[in-house]
Amino acid sequence: MRTLTLSLSLALFAVACGDNGNNTSTTGESTGAATTGTASDGQTTSASDGPTTTGVDASTSGPTSESTTDQPTTAGESTGEPASTSGAPPVCGDGKVDDGEECDDANDDNTDGCVADCKNASCGDGFVGPGEACDDANQVDDDACSNACAAGSCGDGVKQMGEDCDDGNDIDTDACLSTCVNASCGDKFVAEGKEECDDGNDVDTDACVAGCKAAKCGDMLVQEGKEECDDGNMSNADACSNMCKSATCSDKLKNAAETDVDCGGTDCPDCANGKACVDNGDCASNVCKANKCVPLTLTIGPCVAANVTSAQAYAAVIMPKCGCHVGGSGGLTMSSAATFKANTVNIDATMASMKRITPNNIDASYLLYKVHGQQNNVPNGGGGQMPLNGLALTDAEKCSLINWVKSGAN
């Protein structure tokens, strides 16, 4: 061991002194004696602790001894250890975060927090990582994957393919429904400020009509169960009132074909005296003058007033001139003064709209119109002049009947 120590010391010394390779190399011999080493200054050193083999420099001349596993290694010789890795380049995937790496989890799973090229997972890297629903690696916000890596859906506030709109809320009364469809009349949602109603149908006889307008009188659409008519105007003078009611003869309105309120025309009763009219047929009196209904008057000649009884009238006129009725002709029997009175006074005429005899009123006594030939002036009156046998009454006979009526037809 002393010899080995000395040899190593000399070798190190030689390197340190740098004698340009002119050193005398040592020679190791396997003679069993101590090996002698010759230094560069000619000195020889020996050791007595047993044979030792020394390493020989590349410039050593002469035979050299073979090395054994027990022999120590001289400086500069291989030891069999792996080469140092201190100078190896960093490798992504070695589990160590080296310069230029954000992470290194030593795996190729791109769905965790560390993805390809040892980068931290982030939205836009093309990999669906933790907390992401998608990742299409683009900056288009209206496709199937938003810029926040959220799957596109109705209500996310981004109008995507297949959506009319997307306002990000679930309000169905604004311009965009919760289904991402543009609001429109007929969608069953009432658009605030734009629609009055929306029943989702195109029926125009219910409470909500075309254009999502609330039905009302005057819209020219007859609302079922509420309106009888709707002519779209505000005139009460036609067949449909301003209340969308059909004109009647009792609605207290002058409408339809009426010549006055609830009278006249073709559908309503004749008008009373003083009411408006167009022709005689509009009036109960059958007399329309200057577009007013006026009373019917019997036109008579000069007649001196006198008190005449039924017996006098019967004896002076009926018996001599109206013999046909003495026998009951035409359903009018006047066989005596009593039957004459009973069958005429306050008895409705068979057809005419008037009493046969109205006491004290010659203008409302139909028989007087008949004997004067004015029966056609009476509403619904007609037929021939009385008497029918051609025996026309004289003025005196006519006056007898007139005075009988004026005397109360007693």
mmCIF file of C-alpha atoms in Angstrom:
data_model
loop_
_atom_site.group_PDB
_atom_site.id
_atom_site.type_symbol
_atom_site.label_atom_id
_atom_site.label_comp_id
_atom_site.label_asym_id
_atom_site.label_seq_id
_atom_site.Cartn_x
_atom_site.Cartn_y
_atom_site.Cartn_z
ATOM 1 C CA MET A 1 0.000 0.000 0.000
ATOM 2 C CA ARG A 2 2.883 2.371 0.613
ATOM 3 C CA THR A 3 4.162 1.690 -2.855
ATOM 4 C CA LEU A 4 0.672 2.474 -4.344
ATOM 5 C CA THR A 5 0.428 5.664 -2.368
ATOM 6 C CA LEU A 6 3.828 6.722 -3.477
ATOM 7 C CA SER A 7 3.091 5.905 -7.100
ATOM 8 C CA LEU A 8 -0.109 7.949 -7.107
ATOM 9 C CA SER A 9 1.647 10.816 -5.437
ATOM 10 C CA LEU A 10 4.388 10.763 -8.023
ATOM 11 C CA ALA A 11 1.881 10.660 -10.855
ATOM 12 C CA LEU A 12 -0.009 13.620 -9.534
ATOM 13 C CA PHE A 13 3.212 15.391 -8.932
ATOM 14 C CA ALA A 14 4.340 14.761 -12.473
ATOM 15 C CA VAL A 15 1.118 16.187 -13.871
ATOM 16 C CA ALA A 16 1.366 19.169 -11.657
ATOM 17 C CA CYS A 17 4.935 19.848 -12.579
ATOM 18 C CA GLY A 18 4.229 19.451 -16.279
ATOM 19 C CA ASP A 19 7.548 18.043 -17.504
ATOM 20 C CA ASN A 20 6.195 17.602 -21.080
ATOM 21 C CA GLY A 21 6.199 13.803 -20.998
ATOM 22 C CA ASN A 22 9.859 13.403 -20.263
ATOM 23 C CA ASN A 23 9.195 11.562 -17.080
ATOM 24 C CA THR A 24 10.617 8.160 -16.569
ATOM 25 C CA SER A 25 7.771 5.737 -16.338
ATOM 26 C CA THR A 26 7.519 3.329 -13.519
ATOM 27 C CA THR A 27 7.606 -0.305 -14.117
ATOM 28 C CA GLY A 28 5.566 -2.794 -12.204
ATOM 29 C CA GLU A 29 7.023 -6.254 -12.048
ATOM 30 C CA SER A 30 5.394 -9.386 -10.671
ATOM 31 C CA THR A 31 8.450 -10.905 -8.969
ATOM 32 C CA GLY A 32 7.037 -11.102 -5.569
ATOM 33 C CA ALA A 33 9.429 -8.425 -4.440
ATOM 34 C CA ALA A 34 8.477 -4.912 -3.762
ATOM 35 C CA THR A 35 7.962 -2.917 -6.912
ATOM 36 C CA THR A 36 10.333 -0.066 -7.464
ATOM 37 C CA GLY A 37 9.017 3.165 -8.881
ATOM 38 C CA THR A 38 11.388 5.575 -10.568
ATOM 39 C CA ALA A 39 10.510 9.223 -10.273
ATOM 40 C CA SER A 40 11.416 11.888 -12.755
ATOM 41 C CA ASP A 41 14.368 13.007 -10.670
ATOM 42 C CA GLY A 42 15.952 9.589 -10.770
ATOM 43 C CA GLN A 43 14.955 8.676 -7.271
ATOM 44 C CA THR A 44 13.710 5.213 -6.631
ATOM 45 C CA THR A 45 11.241 4.370 -3.975
ATOM 46 C CA SER A 46 10.155 1.007 -2.816
ATOM 47 C CA ALA A 47 7.637 -0.528 -0.542
ATOM 48 C CA SER A 48 7.907 -3.688 1.450
ATOM 49 C CA ASP A 49 4.273 -4.436 2.066
ATOM 50 C CA GLY A 50 3.916 -6.933 -0.712
ATOM 51 C CA PRO A 51 3.832 -6.891 -4.475
ATOM 52 C CA THR A 52 1.838 -4.120 -6.015
ATOM 53 C CA THR A 53 1.084 -3.343 -9.604
ATOM 54 C CA THR A 54 1.271 0.279 -10.622
ATOM 55 C CA GLY A 55 -0.540 2.015 -13.458
ATOM 56 C CA VAL A 56 1.695 2.813 -16.409
ATOM 57 C CA ASP A 57 1.530 6.079 -18.352
ATOM 58 C CA ALA A 58 0.827 5.916 -22.075
ATOM 59 C CA SER A 59 4.477 6.819 -22.723
ATOM 60 C CA THR A 60 5.879 4.035 -20.528
ATOM 61 C CA SER A 61 8.311 1.691 -22.254
ATOM 62 C CA GLY A 62 8.784 -1.920 -21.377
ATOM 63 C CA PRO A 63 6.489 -4.600 -20.242
ATOM 64 C CA THR A 64 3.541 -3.836 -18.043
ATOM 65 C CA SER A 65 1.762 -5.891 -15.555
ATOM 66 C CA GLU A 66 -1.850 -7.051 -16.086
ATOM 67 C CA SER A 67 -4.484 -5.424 -13.943
ATOM 68 C CA THR A 68 -6.621 -7.368 -11.567
ATOM 69 C CA THR A 69 -9.884 -6.578 -9.850
ATOM 70 C CA ASP A 70 -8.011 -6.006 -6.650
ATOM 71 C CA GLN A 71 -5.733 -3.460 -8.164
ATOM 72 C CA PRO A 72 -6.578 0.197 -7.640
ATOM 73 C CA THR A 73 -7.324 2.353 -10.677
ATOM 74 C CA THR A 74 -4.891 5.033 -11.562
ATOM 75 C CA ALA A 75 -5.973 8.451 -12.491
ATOM 76 C CA GLY A 76 -7.345 8.761 -16.013
ATOM 77 C CA GLU A 77 -8.542 5.192 -16.354
ATOM 78 C CA SER A 78 -12.230 4.105 -16.805
ATOM 79 C CA THR A 79 -14.023 3.040 -13.655
ATOM 80 C CA GLY A 80 -17.069 1.406 -15.344
ATOM 81 C CA GLU A 81 -19.569 4.011 -13.861
ATOM 82 C CA PRO A 82 -22.278 5.581 -16.107
ATOM 83 C CA ALA A 83 -21.504 8.888 -17.668
ATOM 84 C CA SER A 84 -22.707 11.961 -15.832
ATOM 85 C CA THR A 85 -26.220 13.279 -16.971
ATOM 86 C CA SER A 86 -25.734 16.724 -15.616
ATOM 87 C CA GLY A 87 -25.465 18.064 -19.179
ATOM 88 C CA ALA A 88 -28.514 16.174 -20.724
ATOM 89 C CA PRO A 89 -31.318 18.366 -22.380
ATOM 90 C CA PRO A 90 -34.723 18.568 -20.586
ATOM 91 C CA VAL A 91 -37.390 16.156 -21.832
ATOM 92 C CA CYS A 92 -41.195 16.808 -21.625
ATOM 93 C CA GLY A 93 -42.647 13.814 -19.888
ATOM 94 C CA ASP A 94 -39.807 13.061 -17.511
ATOM 95 C CA GLY A 95 -41.912 14.200 -14.572
ATOM 96 C CA LYS A 96 -39.722 17.210 -13.821
ATOM 97 C CA VAL A 97 -40.702 20.784 -14.655
ATOM 98 C CA ASP A 98 -37.679 22.072 -16.560
ATOM 99 C CA ASP A 99 -36.991 25.443 -18.022
ATOM 100 C CA GLY A 100 -39.493 26.201 -20.783
ATOM 101 C CA GLU A 101 -42.127 23.861 -19.310
ATOM 102 C CA GLU A 102 -45.292 24.994 -17.479
ATOM 103 C CA CYS A 103 -45.946 21.545 -16.088
ATOM 104 C CA ASP A 104 -44.817 17.932 -16.463
ATOM 105 C CA ASP A 105 -47.048 15.156 -15.209
ATOM 106 C CA ALA A 106 -45.110 12.393 -17.015
ATOM 107 C CA ASN A 107 -48.181 11.213 -18.964
ATOM 108 C CA ASP A 108 -49.809 11.780 -22.314
ATOM 109 C CA ASP A 109 -53.327 12.389 -20.967
ATOM 110 C CA ASN A 110 -54.549 15.624 -22.542
ATOM 111 C CA THR A 111 -57.718 15.764 -20.483
ATOM 112 C CA ASP A 112 -55.992 16.586 -17.197
ATOM 113 C CA GLY A 113 -54.347 19.794 -16.055
ATOM 114 C CA CYS A 114 -51.141 19.276 -18.048
ATOM 115 C CA VAL A 115 -51.415 18.744 -21.798
ATOM 116 C CA ALA A 116 -49.119 18.220 -24.771
ATOM 117 C CA ASP A 117 -45.764 20.039 -24.783
ATOM 118 C CA CYS A 118 -46.014 20.328 -20.999
ATOM 119 C CA LYS A 119 -48.423 23.247 -21.134
ATOM 120 C CA ASN A 120 -51.042 24.014 -18.495
ATOM 121 C CA ALA A 121 -54.528 23.114 -19.739
ATOM 122 C CA SER A 122 -56.471 26.151 -20.906
ATOM 123 C CA CYS A 123 -59.590 26.984 -22.935
ATOM 124 C CA GLY A 124 -58.577 27.158 -26.555
ATOM 125 C CA ASP A 125 -55.834 24.528 -26.470
ATOM 126 C CA GLY A 126 -57.968 22.068 -28.411
ATOM 127 C CA PHE A 127 -58.236 19.587 -25.550
ATOM 128 C CA VAL A 128 -61.324 19.184 -23.373
ATOM 129 C CA GLY A 129 -59.845 19.629 -19.950
ATOM 130 C CA PRO A 130 -61.149 19.913 -16.396
ATOM 131 C CA GLY A 131 -64.216 22.176 -16.164
ATOM 132 C CA GLU A 132 -64.651 22.398 -19.925
ATOM 133 C CA ALA A 133 -67.646 21.130 -21.870
ATOM 134 C CA CYS A 134 -65.832 21.480 -25.178
ATOM 135 C CA ASP A 135 -62.731 23.022 -26.728
ATOM 136 C CA ASP A 136 -62.627 23.719 -30.455
ATOM 137 C CA ALA A 137 -59.434 25.798 -30.313
ATOM 138 C CA ASN A 138 -60.955 28.752 -32.126
ATOM 139 C CA GLN A 139 -62.179 32.209 -31.263
ATOM 140 C CA VAL A 140 -65.570 31.856 -32.909
ATOM 141 C CA ASP A 141 -68.165 32.488 -30.214
ATOM 142 C CA ASP A 142 -71.299 31.580 -32.143
ATOM 143 C CA ASP A 143 -70.454 28.025 -33.105
ATOM 144 C CA ALA A 144 -71.180 24.860 -31.102
ATOM 145 C CA CYS A 145 -68.437 25.679 -28.580
ATOM 146 C CA SER A 146 -68.151 29.161 -27.116
ATOM 147 C CA ASN A 147 -64.958 31.041 -26.347
ATOM 148 C CA ALA A 148 -65.469 30.065 -22.711
ATOM 149 C CA CYS A 149 -65.363 26.391 -23.723
ATOM 150 C CA ALA A 150 -69.002 25.945 -22.896
ATOM 151 C CA ALA A 151 -71.255 23.940 -25.163
ATOM 152 C CA GLY A 152 -73.540 26.234 -27.140
ATOM 153 C CA SER A 153 -77.122 26.220 -25.881
ATOM 154 C CA CYS A 154 -80.240 28.362 -26.015
ATOM 155 C CA GLY A 155 -80.031 30.907 -23.235
ATOM 156 C CA ASP A 156 -76.276 31.402 -23.204
ATOM 157 C CA GLY A 157 -76.637 34.842 -24.752
ATOM 158 C CA VAL A 158 -74.868 33.880 -27.990
ATOM 159 C CA LYS A 159 -76.837 33.418 -31.208
ATOM 160 C CA GLN A 160 -75.717 30.134 -32.663
ATOM 161 C CA MET A 161 -76.601 28.084 -35.713
ATOM 162 C CA GLY A 162 -80.226 27.005 -35.582
ATOM 163 C CA GLU A 163 -81.251 29.898 -33.313
ATOM 164 C CA ASP A 164 -83.219 32.965 -34.427
ATOM 165 C CA CYS A 165 -81.951 34.878 -31.421
ATOM 166 C CA ASP A 166 -80.504 34.397 -27.939
ATOM 167 C CA ASP A 167 -80.926 37.149 -25.372
ATOM 168 C CA GLY A 168 -79.743 35.041 -22.452
ATOM 169 C CA ASN A 169 -82.998 35.146 -20.511
ATOM 170 C CA ASP A 170 -86.148 33.067 -20.154
ATOM 171 C CA ILE A 171 -88.598 35.939 -20.641
ATOM 172 C CA ASP A 172 -91.248 35.102 -23.209
ATOM 173 C CA THR A 173 -92.755 38.579 -23.504
ATOM 174 C CA ASP A 174 -89.748 40.261 -25.132
ATOM 175 C CA ALA A 175 -88.458 40.043 -28.699
ATOM 176 C CA CYS A 176 -86.715 36.701 -28.182
ATOM 177 C CA LEU A 177 -88.533 33.759 -26.628
ATOM 178 C CA SER A 178 -86.946 31.389 -24.138
ATOM 179 C CA THR A 179 -86.739 28.885 -27.001
ATOM 180 C CA CYS A 180 -84.451 31.252 -28.930
ATOM 181 C CA VAL A 181 -87.129 31.922 -31.528
ATOM 182 C CA ASN A 182 -88.088 35.447 -32.576
ATOM 183 C CA ALA A 183 -91.369 36.559 -31.010
ATOM 184 C CA SER A 184 -94.274 36.651 -33.458
ATOM 185 C CA CYS A 185 -98.046 36.938 -33.463
ATOM 186 C CA GLY A 186 -99.387 33.442 -33.004
ATOM 187 C CA ASP A 187 -96.695 32.127 -30.665
ATOM 188 C CA LYS A 188 -99.122 32.253 -27.700
ATOM 189 C CA PHE A 189 -96.964 34.787 -25.849
ATOM 190 C CA VAL A 190 -98.090 38.412 -25.614
ATOM 191 C CA ALA A 191 -95.179 40.595 -26.731
ATOM 192 C CA GLU A 192 -95.049 43.508 -24.317
ATOM 193 C CA GLY A 193 -95.844 46.808 -25.977
ATOM 194 C CA LYS A 194 -96.545 45.194 -29.343
ATOM 195 C CA GLU A 195 -99.432 42.793 -28.912
ATOM 196 C CA GLU A 196 -102.746 43.119 -27.095
ATOM 197 C CA CYS A 197 -103.286 39.368 -27.013
ATOM 198 C CA ASP A 198 -101.976 36.154 -28.536
ATOM 199 C CA ASP A 199 -104.107 33.025 -28.473
ATOM 200 C CA GLY A 200 -101.992 31.113 -30.958
ATOM 201 C CA ASN A 201 -104.732 30.654 -33.537
ATOM 202 C CA ASP A 202 -106.053 32.389 -36.627
ATOM 203 C CA VAL A 203 -109.693 32.385 -35.570
ATOM 204 C CA ASP A 204 -111.164 35.854 -35.938
ATOM 205 C CA THR A 205 -114.416 35.241 -34.123
ATOM 206 C CA ASP A 206 -112.900 34.811 -30.659
ATOM 207 C CA ALA A 207 -111.539 37.375 -28.206
ATOM 208 C CA CYS A 208 -108.188 37.742 -30.000
ATOM 209 C CA VAL A 209 -108.295 38.504 -33.707
ATOM 210 C CA ALA A 210 -105.875 38.994 -36.584
ATOM 211 C CA GLY A 211 -102.740 40.948 -35.759
ATOM 212 C CA CYS A 212 -102.977 39.896 -32.110
ATOM 213 C CA LYS A 213 -105.528 42.603 -31.406
ATOM 214 C CA ALA A 214 -108.231 42.306 -28.793
ATOM 215 C CA ALA A 215 -111.620 41.893 -30.434
ATOM 216 C CA LYS A 216 -113.853 44.953 -30.222
ATOM 217 C CA CYS A 217 -116.994 46.346 -31.745
ATOM 218 C CA GLY A 218 -116.033 48.127 -34.942
ATOM 219 C CA ASP A 219 -113.257 45.781 -36.080
ATOM 220 C CA MET A 220 -115.559 44.278 -38.745
ATOM 221 C CA LEU A 221 -115.186 40.856 -37.139
ATOM 222 C CA VAL A 222 -118.200 39.393 -35.376
ATOM 223 C CA GLN A 223 -117.109 38.088 -31.994
ATOM 224 C CA GLU A 224 -118.978 34.877 -31.332
ATOM 225 C CA GLY A 225 -121.327 35.011 -28.383
ATOM 226 C CA LYS A 226 -120.765 38.730 -27.809
ATOM 227 C CA GLU A 227 -121.632 40.552 -31.006
ATOM 228 C CA GLU A 228 -124.635 40.181 -33.286
ATOM 229 C CA CYS A 229 -123.012 42.115 -36.086
ATOM 230 C CA ASP A 230 -120.008 44.309 -36.807
ATOM 231 C CA ASP A 231 -120.067 46.596 -39.831
ATOM 232 C CA GLY A 232 -116.923 48.480 -38.867
ATOM 233 C CA ASN A 233 -118.528 51.899 -38.647
ATOM 234 C CA MET A 234 -119.893 54.132 -35.937
ATOM 235 C CA SER A 235 -123.283 54.757 -37.486
ATOM 236 C CA ASN A 236 -126.411 53.872 -35.551
ATOM 237 C CA ALA A 237 -128.586 54.506 -38.568
ATOM 238 C CA ASP A 238 -127.750 51.297 -40.361
ATOM 239 C CA ALA A 239 -128.583 47.663 -39.698
ATOM 240 C CA CYS A 240 -125.809 47.259 -37.083
ATOM 241 C CA SER A 241 -125.682 49.577 -34.118
ATOM 242 C CA ASN A 242 -122.632 51.083 -32.486
ATOM 243 C CA MET A 243 -122.976 48.391 -29.841
ATOM 244 C CA CYS A 244 -122.671 45.740 -32.541
ATOM 245 C CA LYS A 245 -126.295 44.793 -32.108
ATOM 246 C CA SER A 246 -128.571 44.069 -35.020
ATOM 247 C CA ALA A 247 -131.239 46.709 -35.570
ATOM 248 C CA THR A 248 -134.658 45.862 -34.129
ATOM 249 C CA CYS A 249 -138.006 47.618 -33.885
ATOM 250 C CA SER A 250 -137.577 47.921 -30.131
ATOM 251 C CA ASP A 251 -133.965 49.057 -29.650
ATOM 252 C CA LYS A 252 -135.054 52.679 -29.263
ATOM 253 C CA LEU A 253 -132.856 53.658 -32.183
ATOM 254 C CA LYS A 254 -133.744 54.874 -35.656
ATOM 255 C CA ASN A 255 -131.855 52.394 -37.730
ATOM 256 C CA ALA A 256 -132.007 49.993 -40.632
ATOM 257 C CA ALA A 257 -135.002 50.853 -42.871
ATOM 258 C CA GLU A 258 -136.959 52.681 -40.169
ATOM 259 C CA THR A 259 -138.312 56.102 -41.029
ATOM 260 C CA ASP A 260 -138.448 57.041 -37.375
ATOM 261 C CA VAL A 261 -137.461 55.424 -34.125
ATOM 262 C CA ASP A 262 -138.700 51.822 -34.201
ATOM 263 C CA CYS A 263 -141.391 52.522 -36.819
ATOM 264 C CA GLY A 264 -141.897 52.887 -40.495
ATOM 265 C CA GLY A 265 -140.111 51.167 -43.309
ATOM 266 C CA THR A 266 -140.608 47.595 -44.396
ATOM 267 C CA ASP A 267 -139.918 45.801 -41.123
ATOM 268 C CA CYS A 268 -141.352 47.889 -38.305
ATOM 269 C CA PRO A 269 -144.904 48.953 -37.401
ATOM 270 C CA ASP A 270 -146.409 52.009 -39.003
ATOM 271 C CA CYS A 271 -145.568 55.278 -37.401
ATOM 272 C CA ALA A 272 -147.993 57.291 -35.346
ATOM 273 C CA ASN A 273 -149.070 60.736 -36.315
ATOM 274 C CA GLY A 274 -146.231 63.201 -36.170
ATOM 275 C CA LYS A 275 -143.526 60.610 -36.894
ATOM 276 C CA ALA A 276 -141.327 60.790 -39.938
ATOM 277 C CA CYS A 277 -142.389 58.979 -43.075
ATOM 278 C CA VAL A 278 -141.504 58.490 -46.688
ATOM 279 C CA ASP A 279 -144.906 57.476 -48.027
ATOM 280 C CA ASN A 280 -148.405 56.745 -46.765
ATOM 281 C CA GLY A 281 -147.460 53.169 -45.982
ATOM 282 C CA ASP A 282 -145.116 54.336 -43.201
ATOM 283 C CA CYS A 283 -147.993 55.850 -41.249
ATOM 284 C CA ALA A 284 -150.692 54.282 -39.127
ATOM 285 C CA SER A 285 -153.042 56.905 -40.559
ATOM 286 C CA ASN A 286 -151.966 55.953 -44.038
ATOM 287 C CA VAL A 287 -151.428 59.644 -44.653
ATOM 288 C CA CYS A 288 -147.894 60.969 -45.093
ATOM 289 C CA LYS A 289 -147.731 64.683 -45.847
ATOM 290 C CA ALA A 290 -144.454 66.591 -46.054
ATOM 291 C CA ASN A 291 -142.678 63.501 -44.677
ATOM 292 C CA LYS A 292 -144.805 63.516 -41.561
ATOM 293 C CA CYS A 293 -147.557 61.135 -40.625
ATOM 294 C CA VAL A 294 -150.791 63.042 -40.215
ATOM 295 C CA PRO A 295 -154.243 61.893 -39.089
ATOM 296 C CA LEU A 296 -156.597 60.439 -41.651
ATOM 297 C CA THR A 297 -159.606 62.686 -42.165
ATOM 298 C CA LEU A 298 -162.871 61.956 -43.820
ATOM 299 C CA THR A 299 -163.635 64.413 -46.533
ATOM 300 C CA ILE A 300 -167.277 65.470 -46.332
ATOM 301 C CA GLY A 301 -169.480 68.051 -47.878
ATOM 302 C CA PRO A 302 -171.649 70.623 -46.118
ATOM 303 C CA CYS A 303 -173.578 69.049 -43.301
ATOM 304 C CA VAL A 304 -175.825 70.756 -40.787
ATOM 305 C CA ALA A 305 -175.252 69.373 -37.309
ATOM 306 C CA ALA A 306 -178.120 67.460 -35.760
ATOM 307 C CA ASN A 307 -178.727 64.928 -33.033
ATOM 308 C CA VAL A 308 -179.468 61.542 -34.650
ATOM 309 C CA THR A 309 -180.189 58.254 -32.861
ATOM 310 C CA SER A 310 -179.565 54.686 -34.037
ATOM 311 C CA ALA A 311 -183.290 54.209 -34.751
ATOM 312 C CA GLN A 312 -183.380 57.383 -36.850
ATOM 313 C CA ALA A 313 -180.257 56.475 -38.787
ATOM 314 C CA TYR A 314 -181.512 52.959 -39.379
ATOM 315 C CA ALA A 315 -184.914 54.138 -40.603
ATOM 316 C CA ALA A 316 -183.523 56.970 -42.771
ATOM 317 C CA VAL A 317 -180.581 55.182 -44.409
ATOM 318 C CA ILE A 318 -180.065 51.480 -43.676
ATOM 319 C CA MET A 319 -183.492 50.109 -44.432
ATOM 320 C CA PRO A 320 -184.030 51.985 -47.748
ATOM 321 C CA LYS A 321 -180.450 51.763 -49.090
ATOM 322 C CA CYS A 322 -178.640 48.816 -47.383
ATOM 323 C CA GLY A 323 -181.118 45.994 -47.815
ATOM 324 C CA CYS A 324 -178.369 43.462 -48.490
ATOM 325 C CA HIS A 325 -177.133 43.810 -44.940
ATOM 326 C CA VAL A 326 -180.665 43.570 -43.611
ATOM 327 C CA GLY A 327 -180.368 39.955 -44.693
ATOM 328 C CA GLY A 328 -176.800 39.576 -43.284
ATOM 329 C CA SER A 329 -174.773 39.907 -46.472
ATOM 330 C CA GLY A 330 -170.983 39.951 -46.064
ATOM 331 C CA GLY A 331 -171.214 38.916 -42.431
ATOM 332 C CA LEU A 332 -172.728 42.232 -41.434
ATOM 333 C CA THR A 333 -176.297 41.877 -40.238
ATOM 334 C CA MET A 334 -178.337 45.060 -39.850
ATOM 335 C CA SER A 335 -181.868 43.726 -39.656
ATOM 336 C CA SER A 336 -182.930 46.229 -36.958
ATOM 337 C CA ALA A 337 -181.749 49.371 -35.241
ATOM 338 C CA ALA A 338 -180.427 47.237 -32.390
ATOM 339 C CA THR A 339 -178.421 44.885 -34.649
ATOM 340 C CA PHE A 340 -177.243 47.862 -36.675
ATOM 341 C CA LYS A 341 -175.738 49.422 -33.566
ATOM 342 C CA ALA A 342 -174.509 46.160 -32.021
ATOM 343 C CA ASN A 343 -172.649 45.024 -35.148
ATOM 344 C CA THR A 344 -170.978 48.323 -36.000
ATOM 345 C CA VAL A 345 -170.155 50.452 -32.928
ATOM 346 C CA ASN A 346 -166.634 49.736 -31.618
ATOM 347 C CA ILE A 347 -166.397 46.634 -33.814
ATOM 348 C CA ASP A 348 -163.182 46.095 -35.802
ATOM 349 C CA ALA A 349 -163.598 46.186 -39.526
ATOM 350 C CA THR A 350 -163.107 42.863 -41.228
ATOM 351 C CA MET A 351 -159.933 43.923 -43.045
ATOM 352 C CA ALA A 352 -159.277 47.617 -42.538
ATOM 353 C CA SER A 353 -157.194 48.803 -39.602
ATOM 354 C CA MET A 354 -160.031 50.775 -38.118
ATOM 355 C CA LYS A 355 -163.259 50.340 -36.179
ATOM 356 C CA ARG A 356 -166.480 50.140 -38.204
ATOM 357 C CA ILE A 357 -167.901 52.952 -36.104
ATOM 358 C CA THR A 358 -165.970 54.928 -33.496
ATOM 359 C CA PRO A 359 -168.400 57.061 -31.490
ATOM 360 C CA ASN A 360 -167.843 60.802 -31.745
ATOM 361 C CA ASN A 361 -165.057 60.351 -34.346
ATOM 362 C CA ILE A 362 -166.045 60.310 -37.969
ATOM 363 C CA ASP A 363 -162.390 60.147 -39.093
ATOM 364 C CA ALA A 364 -162.008 56.790 -37.313
ATOM 365 C CA SER A 365 -165.244 55.208 -38.551
ATOM 366 C CA TYR A 366 -164.629 52.927 -41.523
ATOM 367 C CA LEU A 367 -168.287 52.665 -42.635
ATOM 368 C CA LEU A 368 -168.335 56.402 -43.268
ATOM 369 C CA TYR A 369 -165.266 56.054 -45.526
ATOM 370 C CA LYS A 370 -167.068 53.278 -47.386
ATOM 371 C CA VAL A 371 -170.210 55.326 -48.069
ATOM 372 C CA HIS A 372 -168.084 58.303 -49.134
ATOM 373 C CA GLY A 373 -165.903 56.153 -51.472
ATOM 374 C CA GLN A 374 -162.722 56.902 -49.481
ATOM 375 C CA GLN A 375 -162.144 53.362 -48.156
ATOM 376 C CA ASN A 376 -158.787 53.061 -49.886
ATOM 377 C CA ASN A 377 -157.409 55.864 -47.726
ATOM 378 C CA VAL A 378 -157.796 53.668 -44.674
ATOM 379 C CA PRO A 379 -154.853 51.364 -43.883
ATOM 380 C CA ASN A 380 -155.673 47.936 -45.307
ATOM 381 C CA GLY A 381 -158.992 49.281 -46.496
ATOM 382 C CA GLY A 382 -160.456 48.471 -49.863
ATOM 383 C CA GLY A 383 -163.365 46.981 -51.666
ATOM 384 C CA GLY A 384 -166.282 48.759 -53.257
ATOM 385 C CA GLN A 385 -168.218 51.797 -52.134
ATOM 386 C CA MET A 386 -171.313 51.175 -50.011
ATOM 387 C CA PRO A 387 -173.973 50.417 -50.745
ATOM 388 C CA LEU A 388 -173.021 47.849 -53.336
ATOM 389 C CA ASN A 389 -176.402 47.777 -54.992
ATOM 390 C CA GLY A 390 -175.663 51.009 -56.816
ATOM 391 C CA LEU A 391 -178.025 53.021 -54.682
ATOM 392 C CA ALA A 392 -175.584 55.732 -53.701
ATOM 393 C CA LEU A 393 -176.477 57.737 -50.630
ATOM 394 C CA THR A 394 -177.573 61.275 -51.003
ATOM 395 C CA ASP A 395 -175.759 64.060 -49.160
ATOM 396 C CA ALA A 396 -178.617 64.201 -46.674
ATOM 397 C CA GLU A 397 -178.375 60.476 -46.009
ATOM 398 C CA LYS A 398 -174.614 60.785 -45.566
ATOM 399 C CA CYS A 399 -175.177 63.642 -43.132
ATOM 400 C CA SER A 400 -177.633 61.501 -41.157
ATOM 401 C CA LEU A 401 -174.906 58.875 -40.564
ATOM 402 C CA ILE A 402 -172.294 61.567 -39.816
ATOM 403 C CA ASN A 403 -174.520 63.250 -37.253
ATOM 404 C CA TRP A 404 -175.365 59.821 -35.730
ATOM 405 C CA VAL A 405 -171.613 59.167 -35.136
ATOM 406 C CA LYS A 406 -171.060 62.705 -33.854
ATOM 407 C CA SER A 407 -174.024 62.215 -31.501
ATOM 408 C CA GLY A 408 -172.253 59.245 -29.899
ATOM 409 C CA ALA A 409 -173.741 56.496 -32.056
ATOM 410 C CA ASN A 410 -176.424 55.862 -29.493
#
